[in-house]
Coordinates of C-alpha atoms and ligand atoms in Angstrom, one line a residue:
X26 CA 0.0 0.0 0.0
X27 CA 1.1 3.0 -0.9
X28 CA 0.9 5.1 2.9
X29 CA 2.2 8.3 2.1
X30 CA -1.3 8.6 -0.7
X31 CA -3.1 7.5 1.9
X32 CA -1.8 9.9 4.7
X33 CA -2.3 12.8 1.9
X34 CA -5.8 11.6 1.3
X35 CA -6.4 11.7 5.2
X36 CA -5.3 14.9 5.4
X37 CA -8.6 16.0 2.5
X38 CA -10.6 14.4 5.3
X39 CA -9.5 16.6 8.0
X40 CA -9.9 19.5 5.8
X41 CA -13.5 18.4 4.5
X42 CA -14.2 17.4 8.6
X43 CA -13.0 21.1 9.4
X44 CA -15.3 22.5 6.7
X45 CA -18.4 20.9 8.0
X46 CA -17.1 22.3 11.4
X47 CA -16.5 26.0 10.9
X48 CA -18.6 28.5 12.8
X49 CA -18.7 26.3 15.7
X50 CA -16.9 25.6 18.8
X51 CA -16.7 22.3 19.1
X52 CA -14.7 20.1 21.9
X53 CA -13.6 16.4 22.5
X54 CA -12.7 14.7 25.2
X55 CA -10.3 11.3 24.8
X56 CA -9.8 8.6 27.3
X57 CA -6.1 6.9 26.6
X58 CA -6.0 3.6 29.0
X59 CA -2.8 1.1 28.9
X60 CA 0.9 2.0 27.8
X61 CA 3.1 4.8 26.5
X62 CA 2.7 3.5 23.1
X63 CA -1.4 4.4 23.0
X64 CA -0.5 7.5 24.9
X65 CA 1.4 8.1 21.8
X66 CA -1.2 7.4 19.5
X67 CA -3.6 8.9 21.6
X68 CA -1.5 12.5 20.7
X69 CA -1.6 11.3 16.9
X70 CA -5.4 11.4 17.5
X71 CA -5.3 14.5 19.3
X72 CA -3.4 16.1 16.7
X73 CA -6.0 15.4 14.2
X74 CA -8.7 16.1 15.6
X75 CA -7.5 19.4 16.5
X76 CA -6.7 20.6 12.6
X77 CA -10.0 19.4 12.2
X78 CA -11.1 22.2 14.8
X79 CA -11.7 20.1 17.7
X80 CA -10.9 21.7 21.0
X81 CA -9.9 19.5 23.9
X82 CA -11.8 19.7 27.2
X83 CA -11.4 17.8 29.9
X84 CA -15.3 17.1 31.1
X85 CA -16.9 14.3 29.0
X86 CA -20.4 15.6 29.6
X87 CA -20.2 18.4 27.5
X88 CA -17.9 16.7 24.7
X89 CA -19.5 16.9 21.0
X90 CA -17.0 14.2 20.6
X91 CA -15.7 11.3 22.9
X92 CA -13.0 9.4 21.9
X93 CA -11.7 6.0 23.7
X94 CA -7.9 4.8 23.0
X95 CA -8.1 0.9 24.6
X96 CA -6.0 -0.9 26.3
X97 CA -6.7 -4.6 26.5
X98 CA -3.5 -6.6 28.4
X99 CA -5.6 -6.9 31.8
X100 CA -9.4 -7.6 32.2
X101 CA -9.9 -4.2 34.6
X102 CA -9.9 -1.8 31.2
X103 CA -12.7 -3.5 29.9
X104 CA -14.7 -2.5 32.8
X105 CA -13.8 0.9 32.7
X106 CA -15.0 1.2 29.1
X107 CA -18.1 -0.3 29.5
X108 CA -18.3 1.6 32.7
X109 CA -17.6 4.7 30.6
X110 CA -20.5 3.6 27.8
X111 CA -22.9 3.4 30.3
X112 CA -22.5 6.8 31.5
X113 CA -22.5 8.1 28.3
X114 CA -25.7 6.5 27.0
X115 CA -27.8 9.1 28.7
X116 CA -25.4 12.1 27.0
X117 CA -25.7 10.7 23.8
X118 CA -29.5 11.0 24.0
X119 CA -29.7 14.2 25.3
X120 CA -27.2 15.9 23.2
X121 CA -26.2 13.6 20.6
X122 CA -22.0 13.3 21.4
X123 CA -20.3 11.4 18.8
X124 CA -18.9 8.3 20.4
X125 CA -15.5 6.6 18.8
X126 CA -13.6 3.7 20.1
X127 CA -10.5 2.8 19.1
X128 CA -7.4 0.6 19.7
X129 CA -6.2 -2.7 20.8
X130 CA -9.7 -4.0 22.6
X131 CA -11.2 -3.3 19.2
X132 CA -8.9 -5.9 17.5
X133 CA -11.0 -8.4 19.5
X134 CA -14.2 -9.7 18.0
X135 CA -15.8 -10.3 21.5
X136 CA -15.3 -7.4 22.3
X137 CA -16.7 -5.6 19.7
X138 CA -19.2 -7.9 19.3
X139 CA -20.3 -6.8 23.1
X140 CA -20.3 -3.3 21.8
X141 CA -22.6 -3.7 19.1
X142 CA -24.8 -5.7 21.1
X143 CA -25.3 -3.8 24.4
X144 CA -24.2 -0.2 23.5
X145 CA -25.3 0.3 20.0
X146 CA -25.2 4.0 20.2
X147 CA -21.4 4.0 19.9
X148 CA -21.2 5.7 16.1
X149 CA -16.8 4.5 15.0
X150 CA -15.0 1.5 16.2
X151 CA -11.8 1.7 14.8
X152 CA -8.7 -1.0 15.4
X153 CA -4.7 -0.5 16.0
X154 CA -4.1 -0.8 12.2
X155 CA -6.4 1.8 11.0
X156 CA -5.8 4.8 13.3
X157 CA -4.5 6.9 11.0
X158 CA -8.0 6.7 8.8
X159 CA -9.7 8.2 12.2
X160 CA -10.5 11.5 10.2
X161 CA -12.1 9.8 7.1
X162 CA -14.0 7.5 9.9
X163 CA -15.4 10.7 11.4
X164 CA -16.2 12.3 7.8
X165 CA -18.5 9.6 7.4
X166 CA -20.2 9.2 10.4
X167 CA -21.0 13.0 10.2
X168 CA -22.3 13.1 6.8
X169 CA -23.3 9.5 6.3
X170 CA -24.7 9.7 9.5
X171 CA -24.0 5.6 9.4
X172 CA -22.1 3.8 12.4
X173 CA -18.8 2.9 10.8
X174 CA -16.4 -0.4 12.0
X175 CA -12.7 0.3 10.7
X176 CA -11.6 -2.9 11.7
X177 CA -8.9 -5.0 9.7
X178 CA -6.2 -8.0 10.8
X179 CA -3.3 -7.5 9.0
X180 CA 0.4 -6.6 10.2
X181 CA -0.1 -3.4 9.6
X182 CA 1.9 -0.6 7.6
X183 CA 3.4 2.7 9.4
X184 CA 2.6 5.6 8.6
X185 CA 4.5 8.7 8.8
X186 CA 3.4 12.4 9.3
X187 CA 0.1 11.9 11.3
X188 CA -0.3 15.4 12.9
X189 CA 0.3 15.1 16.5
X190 CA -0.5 16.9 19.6
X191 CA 2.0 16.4 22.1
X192 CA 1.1 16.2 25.6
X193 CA 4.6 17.9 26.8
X194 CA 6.6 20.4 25.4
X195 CA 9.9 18.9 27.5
X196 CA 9.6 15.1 27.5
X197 CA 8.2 13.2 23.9
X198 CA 7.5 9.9 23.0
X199 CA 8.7 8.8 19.7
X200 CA 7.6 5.1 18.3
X201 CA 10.3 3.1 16.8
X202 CA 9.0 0.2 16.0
X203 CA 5.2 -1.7 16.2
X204 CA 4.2 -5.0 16.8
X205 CA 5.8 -8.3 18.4
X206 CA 6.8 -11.5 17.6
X207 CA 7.2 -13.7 20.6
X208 CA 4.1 -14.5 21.7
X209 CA 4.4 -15.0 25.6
X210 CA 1.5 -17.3 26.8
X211 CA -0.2 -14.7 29.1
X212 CA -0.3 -11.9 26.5
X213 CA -2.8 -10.1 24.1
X214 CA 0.0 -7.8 22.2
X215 CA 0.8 -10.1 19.5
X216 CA -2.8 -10.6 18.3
X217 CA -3.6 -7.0 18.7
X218 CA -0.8 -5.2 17.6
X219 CA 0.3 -7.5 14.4
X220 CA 4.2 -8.4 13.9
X221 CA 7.3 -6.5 14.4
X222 CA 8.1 -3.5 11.8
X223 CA 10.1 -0.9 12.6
X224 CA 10.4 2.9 11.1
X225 CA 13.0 4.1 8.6
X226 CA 16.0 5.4 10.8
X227 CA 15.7 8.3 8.8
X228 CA 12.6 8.9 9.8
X229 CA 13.3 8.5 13.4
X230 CA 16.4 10.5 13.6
X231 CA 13.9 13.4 11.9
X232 CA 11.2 13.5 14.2
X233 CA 13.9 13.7 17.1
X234 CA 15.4 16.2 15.3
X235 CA 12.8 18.7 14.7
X236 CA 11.8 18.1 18.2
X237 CA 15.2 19.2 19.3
X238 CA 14.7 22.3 17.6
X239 CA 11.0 22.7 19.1
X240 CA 12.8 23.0 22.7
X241 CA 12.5 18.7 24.3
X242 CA 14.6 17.9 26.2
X243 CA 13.9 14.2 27.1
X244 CA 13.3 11.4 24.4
X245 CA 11.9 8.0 25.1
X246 CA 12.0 5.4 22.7
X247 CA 8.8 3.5 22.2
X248 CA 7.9 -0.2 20.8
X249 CA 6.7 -3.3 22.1
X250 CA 10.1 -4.6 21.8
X251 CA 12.3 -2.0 21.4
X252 CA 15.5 -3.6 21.6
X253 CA 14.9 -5.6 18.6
X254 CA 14.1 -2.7 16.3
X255 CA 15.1 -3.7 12.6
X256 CA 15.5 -7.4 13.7
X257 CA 13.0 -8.7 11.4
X258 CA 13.8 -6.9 8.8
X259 CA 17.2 -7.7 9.0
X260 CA 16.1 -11.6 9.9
X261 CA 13.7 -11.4 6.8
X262 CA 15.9 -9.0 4.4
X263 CA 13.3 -6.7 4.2
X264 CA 14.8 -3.5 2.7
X265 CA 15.7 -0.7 5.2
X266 CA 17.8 2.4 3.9
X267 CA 20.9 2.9 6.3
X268 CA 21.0 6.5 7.7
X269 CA 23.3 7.9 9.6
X270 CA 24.7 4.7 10.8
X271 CA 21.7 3.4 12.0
X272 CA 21.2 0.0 11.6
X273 CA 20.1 -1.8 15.1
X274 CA 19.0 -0.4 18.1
X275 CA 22.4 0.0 19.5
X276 CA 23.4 2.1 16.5
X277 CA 20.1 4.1 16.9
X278 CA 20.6 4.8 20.0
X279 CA 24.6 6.6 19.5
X280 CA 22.9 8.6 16.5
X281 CA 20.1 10.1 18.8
X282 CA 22.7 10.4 21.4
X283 CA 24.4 12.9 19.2
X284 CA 21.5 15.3 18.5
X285 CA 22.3 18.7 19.9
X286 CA 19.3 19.9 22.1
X287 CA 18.1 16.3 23.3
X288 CA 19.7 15.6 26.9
X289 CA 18.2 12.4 28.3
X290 CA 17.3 9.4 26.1
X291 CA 14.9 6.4 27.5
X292 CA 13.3 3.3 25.9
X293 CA 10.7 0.9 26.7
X294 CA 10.3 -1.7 26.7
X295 CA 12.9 -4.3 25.7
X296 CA 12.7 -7.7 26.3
X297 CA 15.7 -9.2 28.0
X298 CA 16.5 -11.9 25.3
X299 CA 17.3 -9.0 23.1
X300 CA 19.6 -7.2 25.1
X301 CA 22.4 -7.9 23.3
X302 CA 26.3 -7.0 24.0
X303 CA 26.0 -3.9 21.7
X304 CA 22.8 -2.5 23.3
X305 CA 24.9 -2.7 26.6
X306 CA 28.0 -0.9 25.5
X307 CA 26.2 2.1 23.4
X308 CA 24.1 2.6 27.0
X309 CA 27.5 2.9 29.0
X310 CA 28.6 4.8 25.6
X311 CA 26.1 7.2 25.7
X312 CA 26.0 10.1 28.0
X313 CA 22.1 11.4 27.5
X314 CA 20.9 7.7 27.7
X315 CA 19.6 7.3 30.8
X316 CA 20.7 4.7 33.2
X317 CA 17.7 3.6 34.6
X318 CA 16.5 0.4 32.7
X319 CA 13.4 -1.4 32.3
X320 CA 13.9 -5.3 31.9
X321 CA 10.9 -6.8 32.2
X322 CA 11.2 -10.2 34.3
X323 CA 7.7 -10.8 34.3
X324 CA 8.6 -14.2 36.5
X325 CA 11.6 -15.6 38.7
X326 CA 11.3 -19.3 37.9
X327 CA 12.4 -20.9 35.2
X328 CA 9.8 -23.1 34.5
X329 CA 7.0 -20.4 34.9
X330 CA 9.0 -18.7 32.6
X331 CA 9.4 -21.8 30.3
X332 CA 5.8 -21.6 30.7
X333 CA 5.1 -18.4 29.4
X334 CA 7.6 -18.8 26.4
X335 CA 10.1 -15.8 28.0
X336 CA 13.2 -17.7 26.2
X337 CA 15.1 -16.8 29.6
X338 CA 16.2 -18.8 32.7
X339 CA 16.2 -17.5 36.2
X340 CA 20.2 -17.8 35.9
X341 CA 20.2 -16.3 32.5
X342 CA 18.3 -13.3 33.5
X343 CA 20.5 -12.8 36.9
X344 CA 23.9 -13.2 34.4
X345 CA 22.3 -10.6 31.9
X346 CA 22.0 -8.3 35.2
X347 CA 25.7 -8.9 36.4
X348 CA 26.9 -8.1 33.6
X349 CA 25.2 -5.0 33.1
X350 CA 25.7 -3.9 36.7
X351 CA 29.4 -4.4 36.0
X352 CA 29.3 -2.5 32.3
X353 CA 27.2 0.3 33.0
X354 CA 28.3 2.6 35.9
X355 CA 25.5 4.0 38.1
X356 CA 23.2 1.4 36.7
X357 CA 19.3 1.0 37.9
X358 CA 16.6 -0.9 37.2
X359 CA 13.0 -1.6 37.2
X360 CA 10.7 -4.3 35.9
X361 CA 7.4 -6.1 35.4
X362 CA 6.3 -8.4 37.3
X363 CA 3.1 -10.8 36.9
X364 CA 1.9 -13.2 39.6
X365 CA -0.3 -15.8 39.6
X366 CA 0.6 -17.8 36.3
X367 CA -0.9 -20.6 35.5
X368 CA 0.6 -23.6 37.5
X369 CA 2.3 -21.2 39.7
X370 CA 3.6 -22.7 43.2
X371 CA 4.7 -21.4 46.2
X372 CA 7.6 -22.4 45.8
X373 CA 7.9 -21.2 42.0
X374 CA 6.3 -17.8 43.2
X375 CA 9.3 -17.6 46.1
X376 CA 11.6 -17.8 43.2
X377 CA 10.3 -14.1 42.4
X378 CA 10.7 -12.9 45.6
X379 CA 14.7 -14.2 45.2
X380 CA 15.3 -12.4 42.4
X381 CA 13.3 -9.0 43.3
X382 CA 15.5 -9.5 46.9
X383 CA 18.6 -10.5 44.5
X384 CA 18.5 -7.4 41.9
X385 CA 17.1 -4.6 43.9
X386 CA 14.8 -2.3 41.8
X387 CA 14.3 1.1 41.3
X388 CA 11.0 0.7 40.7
X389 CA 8.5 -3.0 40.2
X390 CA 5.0 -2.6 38.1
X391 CA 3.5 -5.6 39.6
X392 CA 0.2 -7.0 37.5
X393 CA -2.2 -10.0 38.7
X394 CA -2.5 -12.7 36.1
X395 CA -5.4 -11.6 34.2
X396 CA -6.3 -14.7 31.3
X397 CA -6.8 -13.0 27.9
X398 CA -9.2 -14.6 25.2
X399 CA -7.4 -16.2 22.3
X400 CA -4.0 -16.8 24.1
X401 CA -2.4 -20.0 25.6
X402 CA -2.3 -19.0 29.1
X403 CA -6.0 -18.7 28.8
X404 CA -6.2 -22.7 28.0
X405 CA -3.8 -23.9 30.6
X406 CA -6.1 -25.9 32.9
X407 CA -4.4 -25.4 36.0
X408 CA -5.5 -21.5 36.9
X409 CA -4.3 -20.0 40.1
X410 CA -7.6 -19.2 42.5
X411 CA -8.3 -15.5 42.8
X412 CA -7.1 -15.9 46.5
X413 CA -3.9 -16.9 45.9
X414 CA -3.2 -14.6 43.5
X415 CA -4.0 -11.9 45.5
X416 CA -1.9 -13.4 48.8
X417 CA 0.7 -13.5 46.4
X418 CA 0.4 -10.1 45.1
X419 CA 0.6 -8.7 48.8
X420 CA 3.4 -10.4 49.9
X421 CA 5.5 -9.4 46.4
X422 CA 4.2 -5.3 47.2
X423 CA 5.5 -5.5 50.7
X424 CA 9.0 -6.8 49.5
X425 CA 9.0 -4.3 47.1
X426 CA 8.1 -1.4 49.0
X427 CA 10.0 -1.8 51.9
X428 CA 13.2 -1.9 49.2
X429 CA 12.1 1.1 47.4
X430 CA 11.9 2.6 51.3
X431 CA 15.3 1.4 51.7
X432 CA 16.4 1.9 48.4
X433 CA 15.3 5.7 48.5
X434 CA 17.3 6.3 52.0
X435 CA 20.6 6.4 49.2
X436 CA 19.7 9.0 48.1
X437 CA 19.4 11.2 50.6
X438 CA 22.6 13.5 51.0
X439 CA 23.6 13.5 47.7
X440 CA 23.6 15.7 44.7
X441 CA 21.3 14.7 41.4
X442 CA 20.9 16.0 38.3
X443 CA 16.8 17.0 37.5
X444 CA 14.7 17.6 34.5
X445 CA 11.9 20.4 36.0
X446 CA 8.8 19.6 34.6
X447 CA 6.6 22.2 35.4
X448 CA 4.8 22.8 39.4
X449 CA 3.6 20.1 41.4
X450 CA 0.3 19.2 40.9
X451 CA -0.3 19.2 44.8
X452 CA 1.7 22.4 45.6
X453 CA 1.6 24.9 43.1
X454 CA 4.5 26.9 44.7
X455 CA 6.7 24.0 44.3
X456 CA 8.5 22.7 41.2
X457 CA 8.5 19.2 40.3
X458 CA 11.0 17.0 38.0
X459 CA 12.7 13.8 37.3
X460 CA 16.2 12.5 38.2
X461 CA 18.3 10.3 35.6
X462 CA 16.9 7.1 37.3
X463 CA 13.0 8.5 36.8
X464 CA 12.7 9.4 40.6
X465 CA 9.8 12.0 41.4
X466 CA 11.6 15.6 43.0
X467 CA 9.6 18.0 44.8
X468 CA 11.2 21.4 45.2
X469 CA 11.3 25.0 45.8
X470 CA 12.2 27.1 42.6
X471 CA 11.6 29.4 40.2
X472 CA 9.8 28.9 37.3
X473 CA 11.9 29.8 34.1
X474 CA 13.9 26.6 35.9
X475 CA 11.1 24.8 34.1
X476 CA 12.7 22.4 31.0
X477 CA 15.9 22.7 32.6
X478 CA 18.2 19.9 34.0
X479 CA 19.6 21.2 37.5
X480 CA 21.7 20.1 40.1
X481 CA 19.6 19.8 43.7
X482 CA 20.2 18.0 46.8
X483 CA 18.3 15.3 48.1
X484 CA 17.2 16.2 51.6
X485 CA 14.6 13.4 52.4
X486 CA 12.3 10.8 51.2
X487 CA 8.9 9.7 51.3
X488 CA 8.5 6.9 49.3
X489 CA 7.4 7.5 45.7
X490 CA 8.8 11.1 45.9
X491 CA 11.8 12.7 47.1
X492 CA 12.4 16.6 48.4
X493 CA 14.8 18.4 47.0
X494 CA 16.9 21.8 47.9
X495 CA 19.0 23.9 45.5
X496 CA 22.4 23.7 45.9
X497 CA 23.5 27.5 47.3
X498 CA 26.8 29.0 45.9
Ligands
LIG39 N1 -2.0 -10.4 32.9 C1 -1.3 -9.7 33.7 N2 -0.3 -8.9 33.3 C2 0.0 -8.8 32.0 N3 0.9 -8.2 31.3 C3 0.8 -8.5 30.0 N4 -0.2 -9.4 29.8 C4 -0.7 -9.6 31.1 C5 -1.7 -10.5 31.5 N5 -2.4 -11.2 30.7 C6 1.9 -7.3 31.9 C7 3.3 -7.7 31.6 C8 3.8 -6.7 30.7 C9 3.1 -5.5 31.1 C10 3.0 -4.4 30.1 O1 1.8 -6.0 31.4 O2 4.1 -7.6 32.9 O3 5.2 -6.5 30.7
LIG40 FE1 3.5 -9.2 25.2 FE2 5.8 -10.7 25.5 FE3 5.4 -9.3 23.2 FE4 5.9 -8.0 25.5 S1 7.3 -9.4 24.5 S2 4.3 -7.4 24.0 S3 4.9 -9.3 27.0 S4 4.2 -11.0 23.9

């Protein structure tokens, strides 16, 4: 297909979709649920709909349009959405809001099926491979005045230069590379989001770029296996045009790393199988890449992890932390963690605890096993009761929390660098940013500090923040 036609005939739609909009004032409201990669495409949306004269509001009940980016990796989004349609049954009859639902959930027929059945007022269902036909979706439920499914299960192609409205105007999100290939047992993302295919580095190195020029500061690298960007098409001799020197992820990262303007780089998520000897030298390389890495672990056991087809041992994913602890100096880490596996034992489970008491992370997302239609953890016959699961879950948080307490006492006394971010949300006369190894700081300072890395000192802790004091001369 021939996507650059096809983004140049979206962009008639939103100029045919601003047309039928002039004269009025007209606002949408979007719910983004699930990870930074639909928070991406959730500002692709946002950018649309705004050249098509949308303005964004954040109160649903007076939205003309309401607009749903899914997540569908754990069962609790689903009841948020529908939670969300029933709420909005009574505002489309009263004032007639156009309803759109769009990515990953949609890729699943009972899903949509359940849509079209109990909340038939929802006018555009739209999947992961046809967001960037959102505007021509629209047209047509405004003029046709027809409910329209943009549904299709292919690989799907990327397309590039999708207006986008960017939540930030310091930290951006840039997507690399779409899709998976590995198919662990417990997860949805391969069925959802189509195989791995990454972006021209060309185009990558652009976008980062221009936004250097627009003023970011902070980069993270996006895909649903980011470490293996141009793998396939390497694997498959797909054609890729060199640029740069970019032709793996390692490479990618030491081009970005040499953009003028762009002072931290981060990426998620990679997959630990992946993380191969060049990733690990261009991080310690690489001054702007941040050393805080995520390496999902997801279990601690090796035959859980046989189990959900990670392609890692217990031992192998220890060896790979060694050895980065040992090559990258000031080295953190944080990670993903999912209890209650099928066939998960006490014993199998402690195995988790060992490695979480073993590595020490920065920071643990921690996710109940949640079985997902269509995949192979869904079959397995030996399901762990809710119970345990959730025994499991609080023994794993109150390991994890009393390390990040411990963990946090570090860095009291000593000096780190922060991005400012803008004023805390809970104290307006208070600044807040990141440190290197993503750690919230709450300070005192002046605001034209905001989008600047500064130096502070880290006077005390209080678990997922830390206070900070600027360093007098
Ligand atoms: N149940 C629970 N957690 C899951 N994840 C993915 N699929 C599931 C599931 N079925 C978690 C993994 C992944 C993170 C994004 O979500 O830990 O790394
Ligand atoms: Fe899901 Fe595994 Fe692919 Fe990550 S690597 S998206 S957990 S299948």
């Amino acid at each position: 297909m021939d996507t650059i036609k096809e983004v140049k005939k979206q962009e008639d739609y939103i100029e045919k979709v601003k047309k039928i909009n002039q004269g009025k004032t007209l606002q949408y409201h979007i719910l983004t649920m699930g990870c930074q990669l639909n928070e991406n495409d959730s500002e692709k949306l946002c950018g649309m709909l705004e050249k098509m004269g949308y303005v964004r509001t954040d109160n649903f009940q007076n939205a003309d349009l309401n607009l749903f980016n899914t997540c569908c990796v754990r069962e609790n989004a689903e009841d948020k959405l529908f939670g969300k349609l029933g709420e909005l049954k009574r505002i489309k009859e009263e004032k007639g809001t156009i309803i759109a639902i769009g990515g990953c959930m949609m890729q699943e027929k009972h899903i949509t099926d359940k849509i079209k059945e109990s909340y038939p007022f929802v006018d555009i269902l739209f999947g992961t491979h046809t967001l960037y036909r959102f505007p021509e979706d629209l047209y047509k439920a405004l003029i046709e005045k027809k409910k329209q499914e943009d549904i299709i299960d292919i690989d799907g192609e990327i397309y590039e230069g999708l207006p986008i409205k960017r939540e930030s105007n310091i930290k951006a999100s840039v997507t690399i590379m779409n899709g998976c290939n590995n198919f662990c047992t417990y997860c949805i993302v391969p069925y959802v989001r189509g195989r791995e295919r990454s972006r021209e580095p060309k185009e990558i190195i652009k976008e980062v770029e221009t936004l250097a020029k627009q003023g970011y500061k902070e980069i993270t690298l996006l895909g649903q296996n980011v470490n293996s960007y141009l793998r396939v098409e390497k694997e498959k001799g797909k054609p890729f045009e060199e640029y740069e020197g970019v032709h793996s992820f390692a490479t990618l990262l030491k081009a970005i790393n040499k953009i003028d303007g762009i002072e931290r780089i981060r990426f998620v998520s990679p997959h630990p199988k992946d993380f191969t000897d060049d990733v690990i030298e261009a991080i310690s390389h690489c001054d702007k890449v941040c050393k805080l890495i995520h390496l999902p672990l997801q279990s601690g056991n090796t035959n859980v992890l046989k189990a959900m087809n990670r392609k890692y041992t217990k031992e192998q994913y220890l060896n790979l932390v060694e050895k980065m602890k040992a090559k990258i100096p000031n080295l953190t880490l944080s990670t993903d963690i999912i209890v209650g596996f099928p066939g998960e034992t006490e014993e199998e489970f402690e195995d988790t605890l060992d490695v979480v008491r073993k590595v020490k992370f920065e920071q643990v997302y921690m996710f109940i096993y949640s079985r997902r239609v269509g995949t192979p953890g869904d079959k397995m016959e030996n399901q762990i009761p809710e119970e345990i699961k959730h025994k499991h879950f609080d023994r794993l948080k109150a390991l994890v929390e009393s390390q990040i307490e411990e963990n946090n006492q570090k860095y009291v006394g000593t000096v780190q660098k922060v991005l400012v971010e803008g004023t805390s949300k809970n104290n307006e006369h208070m600044l807040t940013g990141r440190t290197d190894s993503n750690k919230v700081v709450i300070f005192e300072g002046k605001k034209e500090w905001i989008g600047e890395i500064i130096d502070l000192n880290m006077i005390s802790e209080h678990m997922w923040y830390l206070k900070g004091n600027i360093i007098e001369e």
